[in-house]
Short mmCIF file of C-alpha atoms in Angstrom, two decimals:
data_model
loop_
_atom_site.label_atom_id
_atom_site.label_comp_id
_atom_site.label_asym_id
_atom_site.label_seq_id
_atom_site.Cartn_x
_atom_site.Cartn_y
_atom_site.Cartn_z
CA UNK V 1 -15.98 -9.41 5.20
CA UNK V 2 -16.73 -12.02 2.57
CA UNK V 3 -17.67 -9.46 -0.07
CA UNK V 4 -16.94 -10.25 -3.69
CA UNK V 5 -14.86 -7.70 -5.61
CA UNK V 6 -17.94 -6.02 -7.14
CA UNK V 7 -19.60 -5.44 -3.75
CA UNK V 8 -16.30 -4.41 -2.15
CA UNK V 9 -15.92 -1.74 -4.84
CA UNK V 10 -19.44 -0.46 -4.17
CA UNK V 11 -18.61 -0.11 -0.47
CA UNK V 12 -15.34 1.69 -1.29
CA UNK V 13 -17.10 4.06 -3.68
CA UNK V 14 -19.61 4.92 -0.95
CA UNK V 15 -16.80 5.52 1.53
CA UNK V 16 -14.98 7.74 -0.96
CA UNK V 17 -18.17 9.80 -1.42
CA UNK V 18 -18.39 10.28 2.34
CA UNK V 19 -14.74 11.35 2.45
CA UNK V 20 -15.23 13.73 -0.46
CA UNK V 21 -18.19 15.23 1.43
CA UNK V 22 -15.89 16.00 4.36
CA UNK V 23 -16.37 12.98 6.60
CA UNK V 24 -13.33 11.27 8.04
CA UNK V 25 -13.23 7.67 6.87
CA UNK V 26 -10.73 5.15 8.16
CA UNK V 27 -10.78 1.61 6.83
CA UNK V 28 -8.51 -1.39 6.66
CA UNK V 29 -8.49 -3.22 3.36
CA UNK V 30 -6.56 -6.42 2.80
CA UNK V 31 -5.51 -7.07 -0.79
CA UNK V 32 -7.73 -4.49 -2.51
CA UNK V 33 -8.52 -4.82 -6.18
CA UNK V 34 -7.11 -2.17 -8.51
CA UNK V 35 -10.46 -0.33 -8.71
CA UNK V 36 -10.74 -0.32 -4.90
CA UNK V 37 -7.18 0.98 -4.58
CA UNK V 38 -8.09 3.92 -6.84
CA UNK V 39 -10.75 4.97 -4.30
CA UNK V 40 -8.16 5.88 -1.66
CA UNK V 41 -7.13 9.48 -1.03
CA UNK V 42 -4.58 8.88 1.70
CA UNK V 43 -2.70 5.62 2.08
CA UNK V 44 -0.99 4.11 5.11
CA UNK V 45 1.09 1.02 4.35
CA UNK V 46 2.44 -0.84 7.35
CA UNK V 47 4.81 -3.74 7.80
CA UNK V 48 5.18 -5.63 11.03
CA UNK V 49 3.52 -2.86 13.02
CA UNK V 50 5.44 0.12 11.62
CA UNK V 51 4.74 2.62 8.86
CA UNK V 52 6.43 1.93 5.53
CA UNK V 53 4.51 4.61 3.58
CA UNK V 54 2.03 7.30 4.48
CA UNK V 55 0.86 9.84 1.98
CA UNK V 56 -1.34 10.32 -1.04
CA UNK V 57 -2.38 7.01 -2.58
CA UNK V 58 -1.49 8.37 -6.00
CA UNK V 59 2.08 9.01 -4.81
CA UNK V 60 2.82 5.54 -3.44
CA UNK V 61 4.28 4.10 -6.65
CA UNK V 62 6.61 7.07 -7.13
CA UNK V 63 7.68 6.80 -3.48
CA UNK V 64 8.51 3.11 -3.77
CA UNK V 65 10.23 3.64 -7.14
CA UNK V 66 12.32 6.43 -5.58
CA UNK V 67 13.51 3.84 -3.08
CA UNK V 68 14.42 1.30 -5.76
CA UNK V 69 11.14 -0.64 -5.74
CA UNK V 70 9.64 0.05 -9.16
CA UNK V 71 6.32 -1.61 -9.87
CA UNK V 72 6.80 -4.37 -12.46
CA UNK V 73 4.65 -4.41 -15.60
CA UNK V 74 1.25 -6.09 -15.21
CA UNK V 75 1.32 -5.80 -11.41
CA UNK V 76 -1.36 -3.65 -9.78
CA UNK V 77 -0.35 -0.81 -7.49
CA UNK V 78 -2.11 -2.46 -4.55
CA UNK V 79 -0.33 -5.76 -5.13
CA UNK V 80 3.01 -3.98 -5.49
CA UNK V 81 2.54 -2.13 -2.18
CA UNK V 82 1.90 -5.43 -0.43
CA UNK V 83 4.80 -7.18 -2.14
CA UNK V 84 7.26 -4.44 -1.18
CA UNK V 85 6.39 -4.58 2.53
CA UNK V 86 6.02 -8.36 2.85
CA UNK V 87 8.70 -10.70 4.16
CA UNK V 88 9.55 -13.63 1.89
CA UNK V 89 10.72 -16.48 4.11
CA UNK V 90 11.69 -18.89 1.30
CA UNK V 91 15.32 -18.72 2.40
CA UNK V 92 17.43 -16.96 4.98
CA UNK V 93 18.86 -14.75 2.21
CA UNK V 94 15.49 -13.63 0.83
CA UNK V 95 14.17 -13.00 4.32
CA UNK V 96 17.24 -10.90 5.16
CA UNK V 97 16.92 -8.92 1.91
CA UNK V 98 13.21 -8.27 2.56
CA UNK V 99 13.82 -7.14 6.11
CA UNK V 100 16.59 -4.77 4.95
CA UNK V 101 14.30 -3.29 2.29
CA UNK V 102 11.48 -2.85 4.79
CA UNK V 103 13.82 -1.31 7.37
CA UNK V 104 15.01 1.19 4.72
CA UNK V 105 11.42 2.10 3.82
CA UNK V 106 10.41 2.49 7.45
CA UNK V 107 13.36 4.79 8.08
CA UNK V 108 12.21 7.17 5.36
CA UNK V 109 8.42 6.83 5.73
CA UNK V 110 6.83 10.20 6.24
CA UNK V 111 10.05 12.07 5.44
CA UNK V 112 9.93 11.93 1.65
CA UNK V 113 6.22 11.32 0.94
CA UNK V 114 4.67 14.47 -0.44
CA UNK V 115 1.25 15.31 0.95
#
């Protein structure tokens, strides 16, 4: 939308208020800042058109860690979610490894996420 991070956070805070008041809010956010990520109640992470995680936003890091994808120090939760479900095409080996990881996450999405 062209919003800077400050304005994007203001929009997210307004949307969270609406959700807290009982309204259904659905939004797509690409590369949210850490403060924006904290505004989410429910999180749907997709990779190549399929669900890799769906559940409480606060449970995403535990879910990924449970599947061997622990968030490194100094990496935001939002960035980690995107890194885990992205395909690195630097080499055939890294691409294969990424696709295997994503396939594993997709196979368990929705089964182990606690709501």
